[in-house]
Coordinates of C-alpha atoms and ligand atoms in Angstrom, one line a residue:
M1 CA 145.7 -38.1 -37.9
I2 CA 143.7 -35.9 -35.5
G3 CA 143.9 -32.1 -35.9
V4 CA 144.2 -30.2 -32.5
T5 CA 143.8 -26.5 -31.9
I6 CA 145.0 -25.2 -28.5
L7 CA 143.4 -22.1 -27.2
G8 CA 145.7 -20.5 -24.7
A9 CA 148.7 -22.5 -25.9
T10 CA 151.2 -20.4 -24.0
G11 CA 149.6 -21.0 -20.6
S12 CA 150.2 -23.8 -18.1
I13 CA 147.6 -26.1 -19.5
G14 CA 148.6 -25.2 -23.1
T15 CA 152.2 -26.0 -22.4
S16 CA 151.3 -29.4 -20.8
T17 CA 149.1 -30.2 -23.7
L18 CA 152.0 -29.6 -26.2
D19 CA 154.2 -31.8 -24.0
V20 CA 151.6 -34.7 -24.3
L21 CA 151.1 -34.1 -28.0
S22 CA 154.9 -34.2 -28.7
R23 CA 154.9 -37.7 -27.2
N24 CA 152.1 -38.8 -29.6
K25 CA 153.1 -37.4 -32.9
D26 CA 151.9 -40.4 -34.8
K27 CA 148.3 -39.7 -33.7
F28 CA 147.9 -35.9 -33.6
Y29 CA 149.0 -32.8 -35.5
I30 CA 148.6 -29.2 -34.5
V31 CA 146.2 -27.0 -36.5
A32 CA 146.4 -23.7 -34.4
L33 CA 148.1 -22.3 -31.4
T34 CA 146.7 -19.1 -29.7
A35 CA 148.0 -16.6 -27.2
N36 CA 146.9 -13.3 -25.8
N37 CA 150.1 -11.4 -26.3
N38 CA 153.1 -13.6 -25.3
I39 CA 154.6 -13.8 -28.8
D40 CA 158.0 -14.9 -27.5
K41 CA 156.7 -18.1 -26.1
L42 CA 154.2 -18.6 -29.0
F43 CA 157.1 -18.2 -31.5
E44 CA 159.1 -20.8 -29.7
Q45 CA 156.1 -23.2 -29.7
C46 CA 155.4 -22.6 -33.4
L47 CA 159.1 -23.2 -34.2
E48 CA 158.9 -26.6 -32.5
H49 CA 155.3 -27.7 -33.4
K50 CA 154.8 -26.1 -36.8
P51 CA 151.0 -25.4 -36.6
K52 CA 149.1 -24.1 -39.7
Y53 CA 147.8 -21.1 -37.8
A54 CA 149.0 -18.9 -35.0
V55 CA 146.5 -16.5 -33.3
V56 CA 147.6 -13.5 -31.3
V57 CA 144.7 -11.5 -29.9
N58 CA 146.7 -8.3 -29.7
E59 CA 147.1 -6.9 -33.3
D60 CA 150.4 -5.2 -32.9
A61 CA 151.9 -8.3 -31.4
A62 CA 150.5 -10.3 -34.3
D63 CA 152.3 -8.1 -36.8
I64 CA 155.6 -8.6 -35.0
L65 CA 155.1 -12.4 -34.9
S66 CA 154.2 -12.4 -38.6
K67 CA 157.5 -10.7 -39.4
R68 CA 159.4 -13.1 -37.2
F69 CA 157.9 -16.1 -39.1
K70 CA 158.9 -14.5 -42.4
A71 CA 162.5 -14.0 -41.2
A72 CA 162.6 -17.6 -40.0
S73 CA 161.1 -18.8 -43.3
L74 CA 158.2 -20.4 -41.4
D75 CA 155.0 -20.9 -43.4
I76 CA 152.5 -20.2 -40.6
E77 CA 149.4 -17.9 -41.1
V78 CA 149.0 -15.4 -38.3
L79 CA 145.5 -14.3 -37.4
S80 CA 144.7 -11.5 -34.9
G81 CA 141.7 -10.2 -33.0
V82 CA 139.3 -11.9 -30.6
D83 CA 137.1 -13.3 -33.4
S84 CA 140.1 -15.4 -34.7
L85 CA 139.8 -17.6 -31.6
D86 CA 136.3 -18.6 -32.7
T87 CA 137.6 -19.0 -36.3
V88 CA 140.3 -21.5 -35.4
S89 CA 137.9 -23.4 -33.1
S90 CA 135.5 -24.0 -35.9
L91 CA 137.9 -24.8 -38.8
D92 CA 137.2 -28.0 -40.7
E93 CA 140.7 -29.4 -40.0
T94 CA 140.3 -28.8 -36.3
D95 CA 139.0 -32.1 -34.8
Y96 CA 139.8 -31.4 -31.1
V97 CA 139.8 -28.0 -29.4
V98 CA 141.7 -27.6 -26.1
A99 CA 139.9 -24.8 -24.4
A100 CA 142.7 -23.5 -22.1
I101 CA 142.2 -19.7 -22.1
V102 CA 141.9 -18.3 -18.6
G103 CA 138.7 -16.6 -17.4
A104 CA 135.7 -15.2 -19.2
A105 CA 137.8 -14.5 -22.2
G106 CA 137.6 -18.2 -23.1
L107 CA 133.8 -18.3 -23.3
S108 CA 133.2 -17.4 -26.9
S109 CA 135.8 -19.8 -28.4
S110 CA 134.6 -22.7 -26.2
L111 CA 131.0 -22.0 -27.5
A112 CA 132.3 -21.8 -31.1
A113 CA 133.8 -25.3 -30.6
A114 CA 130.5 -26.6 -29.2
K115 CA 128.5 -25.1 -32.1
S116 CA 130.8 -26.7 -34.7
G117 CA 130.5 -30.1 -33.1
K118 CA 134.1 -30.6 -32.0
R119 CA 135.7 -32.7 -29.3
I120 CA 136.2 -30.1 -26.6
L121 CA 138.8 -30.7 -24.0
L122 CA 137.6 -28.2 -21.5
A123 CA 140.0 -26.6 -19.0
N124 CA 138.3 -23.2 -19.1
K125 CA 135.9 -23.9 -16.2
E126 CA 134.6 -20.3 -16.5
T127 CA 132.6 -21.4 -19.7
L128 CA 130.4 -23.7 -17.6
V129 CA 130.2 -21.3 -14.6
M130 CA 129.0 -18.5 -16.8
S131 CA 126.8 -20.2 -19.3
G132 CA 126.3 -23.8 -18.1
Q133 CA 122.9 -24.4 -19.6
I134 CA 123.6 -22.7 -22.9
F135 CA 126.9 -24.5 -23.4
M136 CA 125.6 -27.9 -22.5
D137 CA 122.6 -27.4 -24.8
E138 CA 125.0 -26.4 -27.7
V139 CA 127.2 -29.5 -27.0
A140 CA 124.1 -31.8 -27.2
K141 CA 122.5 -30.0 -30.2
N142 CA 125.7 -30.1 -32.3
N143 CA 126.8 -33.6 -31.3
A144 CA 130.0 -32.2 -29.8
T145 CA 132.0 -34.4 -27.4
L146 CA 132.8 -32.7 -24.1
L147 CA 135.7 -34.1 -22.0
P148 CA 136.7 -32.4 -18.8
V149 CA 140.4 -31.6 -18.3
D150 CA 140.1 -30.1 -14.9
S151 CA 141.7 -32.9 -12.8
E152 CA 138.8 -33.4 -10.4
H153 CA 136.2 -33.5 -13.2
N154 CA 138.4 -35.7 -15.3
A155 CA 138.6 -38.0 -12.3
I156 CA 134.8 -38.1 -11.7
Y157 CA 134.4 -38.7 -15.4
Q158 CA 136.7 -41.7 -15.2
C159 CA 134.9 -43.0 -12.2
L160 CA 131.5 -42.7 -13.8
Q161 CA 132.7 -44.2 -17.0
S162 CA 133.8 -47.3 -15.1
F163 CA 130.0 -47.8 -14.5
N164 CA 128.1 -48.5 -17.7
G165 CA 130.1 -46.0 -19.7
S166 CA 127.9 -43.3 -18.0
T167 CA 128.8 -39.6 -18.1
G168 CA 126.3 -38.3 -15.6
L169 CA 124.6 -38.9 -12.3
S170 CA 121.9 -41.6 -12.2
D171 CA 119.8 -43.3 -9.5
E172 CA 122.8 -45.6 -8.9
V173 CA 125.1 -42.7 -7.9
R174 CA 124.8 -41.5 -4.3
K175 CA 127.2 -38.6 -4.4
I176 CA 130.3 -37.1 -5.9
Y177 CA 133.3 -36.2 -3.8
L178 CA 135.2 -33.2 -5.2
T179 CA 138.7 -33.2 -3.6
A180 CA 140.7 -30.0 -2.9
S181 CA 144.2 -29.6 -1.6
G182 CA 143.2 -26.7 0.6
G183 CA 145.9 -24.5 -1.1
P184 CA 148.8 -22.8 0.6
F185 CA 146.7 -21.3 3.4
R186 CA 144.9 -24.4 4.8
T187 CA 146.6 -24.2 8.2
I188 CA 147.9 -20.6 8.4
D189 CA 146.8 -18.5 11.4
L190 CA 143.5 -16.8 10.4
K191 CA 144.8 -13.4 11.5
L192 CA 147.8 -13.7 9.1
L193 CA 145.5 -14.3 6.2
E194 CA 144.7 -10.6 5.8
S195 CA 148.3 -9.8 5.0
V196 CA 149.4 -12.7 2.7
T197 CA 151.1 -11.6 -0.5
P198 CA 150.4 -12.6 -4.1
E199 CA 153.6 -14.6 -4.2
Q200 CA 152.6 -16.6 -1.1
A201 CA 149.1 -17.1 -2.7
C202 CA 150.6 -18.3 -6.0
A203 CA 153.0 -20.8 -4.3
H204 CA 150.7 -23.8 -4.4
P205 CA 151.9 -26.8 -2.4
N206 CA 151.2 -29.5 -5.0
W207 CA 150.2 -28.0 -8.4
S208 CA 152.0 -25.6 -10.7
M209 CA 149.4 -23.4 -12.4
G210 CA 148.7 -20.0 -13.9
R211 CA 148.5 -17.1 -11.4
K212 CA 144.7 -16.6 -11.5
I213 CA 143.8 -20.2 -10.7
S214 CA 146.6 -20.3 -8.1
V215 CA 144.9 -17.4 -6.2
D216 CA 141.5 -19.1 -6.7
S217 CA 143.0 -22.2 -5.1
A218 CA 144.3 -20.2 -2.2
T219 CA 140.8 -18.6 -1.6
M220 CA 139.2 -21.9 -2.6
M221 CA 137.0 -20.0 -5.0
N222 CA 138.5 -22.5 -7.4
K223 CA 136.6 -25.3 -5.6
G224 CA 133.5 -23.2 -5.7
L225 CA 133.8 -22.7 -9.5
E226 CA 134.5 -26.4 -9.8
L227 CA 131.4 -27.3 -7.8
I228 CA 129.4 -25.3 -10.4
E229 CA 131.3 -27.0 -13.2
A230 CA 130.6 -30.4 -11.7
C231 CA 126.8 -29.7 -11.5
W232 CA 126.7 -28.9 -15.2
L233 CA 129.0 -31.6 -16.4
F234 CA 127.4 -34.4 -14.4
N235 CA 123.8 -33.2 -14.2
A236 CA 124.1 -32.9 -10.4
S237 CA 122.7 -30.5 -7.8
V238 CA 124.8 -28.6 -5.3
D239 CA 123.7 -31.2 -2.6
D240 CA 125.0 -34.1 -4.7
V241 CA 128.6 -32.8 -4.5
Q242 CA 130.6 -33.0 -1.3
I243 CA 133.9 -31.0 -1.2
A244 CA 136.6 -32.9 0.7
I245 CA 139.9 -31.3 1.6
H246 CA 142.6 -33.8 0.7
P247 CA 146.0 -32.1 1.3
Q248 CA 148.1 -34.8 -0.5
S249 CA 146.4 -34.2 -3.9
I250 CA 146.7 -37.9 -4.8
V251 CA 143.0 -38.8 -5.0
H252 CA 141.7 -36.4 -7.7
S253 CA 138.0 -37.0 -6.9
M254 CA 135.5 -39.8 -6.3
A255 CA 132.0 -41.1 -7.1
E256 CA 130.0 -43.1 -4.5
F257 CA 127.4 -45.6 -5.7
I258 CA 124.3 -46.7 -3.8
D259 CA 125.8 -50.1 -2.9
G260 CA 128.4 -48.3 -0.8
S261 CA 131.3 -48.6 -3.4
I262 CA 133.4 -45.5 -3.9
M263 CA 135.4 -45.3 -7.1
A264 CA 138.4 -43.0 -7.0
Q265 CA 141.0 -41.9 -9.5
L266 CA 144.5 -41.6 -8.1
G267 CA 147.7 -40.2 -9.6
R268 CA 150.4 -37.7 -9.4
P269 CA 149.3 -34.1 -9.4
D270 CA 150.3 -33.5 -13.0
M271 CA 147.8 -32.1 -15.5
R272 CA 149.3 -34.2 -18.3
T273 CA 147.3 -37.2 -17.0
P274 CA 143.8 -35.7 -17.5
I275 CA 144.9 -34.0 -20.7
A276 CA 146.2 -37.3 -22.1
Y277 CA 142.9 -39.0 -21.0
A278 CA 140.8 -36.4 -22.8
L279 CA 143.0 -36.6 -25.9
A280 CA 142.9 -40.4 -26.1
W281 CA 139.4 -41.2 -24.7
P282 CA 138.2 -43.9 -24.8
E283 CA 141.7 -45.2 -25.2
R284 CA 144.9 -44.4 -23.3
I285 CA 148.1 -42.8 -24.4
E286 CA 151.5 -42.0 -22.9
S287 CA 151.5 -38.7 -21.0
G288 CA 155.0 -38.5 -19.7
V289 CA 153.7 -38.8 -16.1
N290 CA 155.7 -41.2 -13.9
S291 CA 154.1 -43.9 -11.7
L292 CA 152.7 -42.8 -8.4
D293 CA 154.9 -44.3 -5.7
L294 CA 152.4 -45.9 -3.4
F295 CA 155.0 -47.1 -1.0
A296 CA 156.4 -43.5 -0.5
M297 CA 152.9 -42.3 0.5
S298 CA 152.4 -42.0 4.3
S299 CA 148.7 -41.3 4.4
L300 CA 145.6 -40.0 2.6
E301 CA 143.7 -37.5 4.7
F302 CA 140.2 -36.0 4.1
E303 CA 138.7 -33.1 6.0
Q304 CA 135.5 -31.0 5.8
P305 CA 136.2 -27.5 4.4
D306 CA 136.5 -24.6 6.9
H307 CA 133.9 -22.1 5.7
A308 CA 135.2 -19.3 8.0
R309 CA 138.6 -19.6 6.4
F310 CA 137.2 -20.1 2.9
P311 CA 134.0 -18.0 2.5
C312 CA 134.2 -18.3 -1.3
I313 CA 132.9 -21.8 -1.3
K314 CA 129.6 -20.8 0.2
L315 CA 129.4 -17.8 -2.1
A316 CA 129.7 -20.1 -5.1
E317 CA 127.2 -22.6 -3.7
D318 CA 124.6 -19.8 -3.1
A319 CA 125.2 -18.4 -6.6
M320 CA 124.6 -21.8 -8.1
R321 CA 121.5 -22.4 -6.1
A322 CA 120.2 -18.9 -7.1
G323 CA 121.0 -19.8 -10.8
G324 CA 120.4 -17.5 -13.7
I325 CA 123.1 -14.8 -14.1
M326 CA 124.4 -15.2 -10.5
P327 CA 127.3 -17.7 -11.3
A328 CA 128.4 -15.4 -14.1
V329 CA 128.4 -12.4 -11.7
L330 CA 130.3 -14.5 -9.1
N331 CA 132.9 -15.3 -11.8
A332 CA 133.3 -11.8 -13.1
S333 CA 133.6 -10.1 -9.7
N334 CA 136.1 -12.8 -8.6
E335 CA 138.2 -12.1 -11.7
V336 CA 138.3 -8.4 -11.0
A337 CA 139.0 -9.0 -7.3
V338 CA 141.8 -11.5 -8.0
Q339 CA 143.5 -9.1 -10.4
A340 CA 143.2 -6.3 -7.8
F341 CA 144.9 -8.6 -5.3
L342 CA 147.6 -9.6 -7.7
D343 CA 148.2 -5.9 -8.4
N344 CA 148.5 -5.3 -4.7
E345 CA 145.4 -3.1 -4.5
I346 CA 143.4 -5.2 -2.1
A347 CA 144.1 -7.6 0.7
F348 CA 143.6 -11.3 0.3
M349 CA 140.4 -11.6 2.4
S350 CA 138.9 -8.7 0.4
I351 CA 138.5 -11.0 -2.6
A352 CA 135.6 -12.7 -1.0
R353 CA 134.2 -9.4 0.4
V354 CA 134.2 -7.9 -3.1
V355 CA 132.4 -10.9 -4.6
E356 CA 129.9 -10.9 -1.8
L357 CA 129.1 -7.2 -2.2
V358 CA 128.8 -7.4 -5.9
L359 CA 126.4 -10.4 -5.6
A360 CA 124.4 -8.5 -3.0
Q361 CA 124.0 -5.5 -5.4
T362 CA 122.9 -7.7 -8.3
S363 CA 119.2 -8.5 -9.1
F364 CA 118.4 -12.0 -10.3
Q365 CA 117.9 -12.5 -14.0
V366 CA 117.3 -15.6 -16.1
A367 CA 120.4 -16.5 -18.2
S368 CA 118.3 -16.7 -21.3
D369 CA 121.0 -16.0 -23.9
I370 CA 124.7 -15.2 -24.2
E371 CA 124.0 -11.5 -24.6
T372 CA 122.3 -11.4 -21.1
I373 CA 125.3 -13.3 -19.6
I374 CA 127.9 -11.0 -21.2
H375 CA 125.9 -8.0 -20.0
A376 CA 125.8 -9.4 -16.5
D377 CA 129.5 -10.0 -16.7
V378 CA 130.3 -6.5 -17.8
T379 CA 128.0 -4.9 -15.2
A380 CA 129.5 -7.1 -12.4
R381 CA 133.0 -6.0 -13.4
K382 CA 131.9 -2.3 -13.1
I383 CA 130.3 -2.8 -9.7
A384 CA 133.4 -4.8 -8.6
C385 CA 135.7 -1.8 -9.5
D386 CA 133.4 0.6 -7.6
V387 CA 133.4 -1.7 -4.6
I388 CA 137.2 -1.9 -4.7
A389 CA 137.4 1.9 -5.0
S390 CA 135.1 2.4 -2.0
L391 CA 137.2 -0.1 0.0
S392 CA 140.2 2.0 -0.8
E393 CA 138.5 5.3 0.2
N394 CA 137.5 3.8 3.5
H395 CA 140.8 2.1 4.0
V396 CA 139.1 -1.2 4.5
G397 CA 140.8 -4.4 3.5
V398 CA 143.3 -2.6 1.2
K399 CA 147.1 -2.9 1.0
Ligands
NAD1 P1 147.6 -19.4 -17.7 O1 147.4 -18.1 -17.1 O2 148.8 -20.2 -17.4 O3 147.4 -19.4 -19.3 C1 146.3 -18.7 -19.9 C2 146.3 -18.7 -21.4 O4 145.2 -18.0 -21.9 C3 147.6 -18.1 -22.0 O5 147.9 -18.8 -23.2 C4 147.1 -16.7 -22.4 O6 147.8 -16.2 -23.5 C5 145.7 -16.9 -22.7 N1 144.9 -15.7 -22.5 C6 144.8 -15.0 -21.3 N2 144.0 -14.0 -21.5 C7 143.5 -14.1 -22.7 C8 142.5 -13.3 -23.5 N3 142.0 -12.2 -22.9 N4 142.3 -13.6 -24.7 C9 142.9 -14.7 -25.3 N5 143.7 -15.5 -24.6 C10 144.0 -15.2 -23.4 O7 146.3 -20.3 -17.2 P2 146.2 -21.8 -16.9 O8 146.6 -22.1 -15.5 O9 146.8 -22.6 -18.0 O10 144.6 -22.0 -16.9 C11 143.9 -22.0 -18.1 C12 142.4 -22.5 -17.8 O11 142.5 -23.8 -17.3 C13 141.7 -21.7 -16.7 O12 140.4 -21.6 -17.0 C14 142.0 -22.6 -15.5 O13 140.9 -22.4 -14.5 C15 141.9 -24.0 -16.1 N6 142.6 -25.0 -15.3 C16 144.0 -24.9 -15.1 C17 144.7 -25.8 -14.4 C18 146.1 -25.8 -14.2 O14 146.7 -26.7 -13.7 N7 146.8 -24.8 -14.7 C19 143.9 -26.9 -13.9 C20 142.6 -27.0 -14.1 C21 141.9 -26.0 -14.8
MG2 MG1 140.8 -28.5 -10.6

């Protein structure tokens, strides 16, 4: 039996992972489930899945959960505090770590999993965006196994695996196509983009996801972050990766080889497929996802991205080309700007403006160690808050 720890169990990826695991109880058992502060959902999950540990970052919430377990006669140890996330990632009985915390908050525990040589099912793309080199080095140094859960990267991984069991770009690979749905605002009148609401931004046409990544999909910063993620995962350069808007979200990404062959992975837009692949690799297990009805599909379309509509893509490309701390600064400023948009403080198009202004105010530094990256993250968040405050003072791009 394989012991699985899910970081961010109460989120969208965490919930889908539990669904796949519950269909494969003969192969996996759950070591730990973690949440930030949603103890109601974590309690329900613990009641059903009976992990050995439950981690709640918020200490007061952890106390309440502990009492609830006692009252329900559940023998589950409750841990609290940020460090507990690293602890459960490194436990001996944890074989696989599902890294599904959202944002920079997931960095430390993903790194802890790499340092202790686990199989890491990586959903938290921010880990690679912030600390790509350091994380990949730790994976290699500690013989960890890294399997991408992000659907596009999982698709590329599957396409590359079909060729010699390879996991990265080689002379035989011409390019990678990273597909993108284009989100809810692909065709909306550009003038209306200034006034779209968080609810409209979170209403993704094909995927059901957490609010932060939903907004990232609407700005297409998600694709920018994924481009950076792809570069690290597959040892590719920005120019090796072609973003292709594919509104149907059926082709999850592709790899093109030098003989002109293009391998693609197709399926329903349901994260349980890449999660099941990463859990079972190199085998396959049931995921609960139904067959894709090929005969119900009218067409598969592909378009070049519109950079005027989606300025975040270029910001991400430039940050990756610049290297060093710049992708971490991109990520941190984006997290602050997305939260400000979700809190109705800034307009949708101001998300890209904030990120651009923060990057412009940041001097390049080599990302030599995690401390440097965390410092860059904290500094970028402060600058982003100042930028947002000055937008408000000048009544530019605010609600
Ligand atoms: P979500 O918002 O639904 O869930 C986030 C989880 O992280 C929750 O369990 C929450 O309790 C936990 N969390 C939040 N802040 C935390 C903190 N400060 N400390 C500890 N835990 C914290 O997010 P999601 O949509 O499941 O996305 C999770 C990650 O997976 C993100 O990095 C996202 O980019 C990536 N991802 C998601 C999808 C998807 O379909 N949802 C697809 C690809 C990649
Ligand atoms: Mg994705």
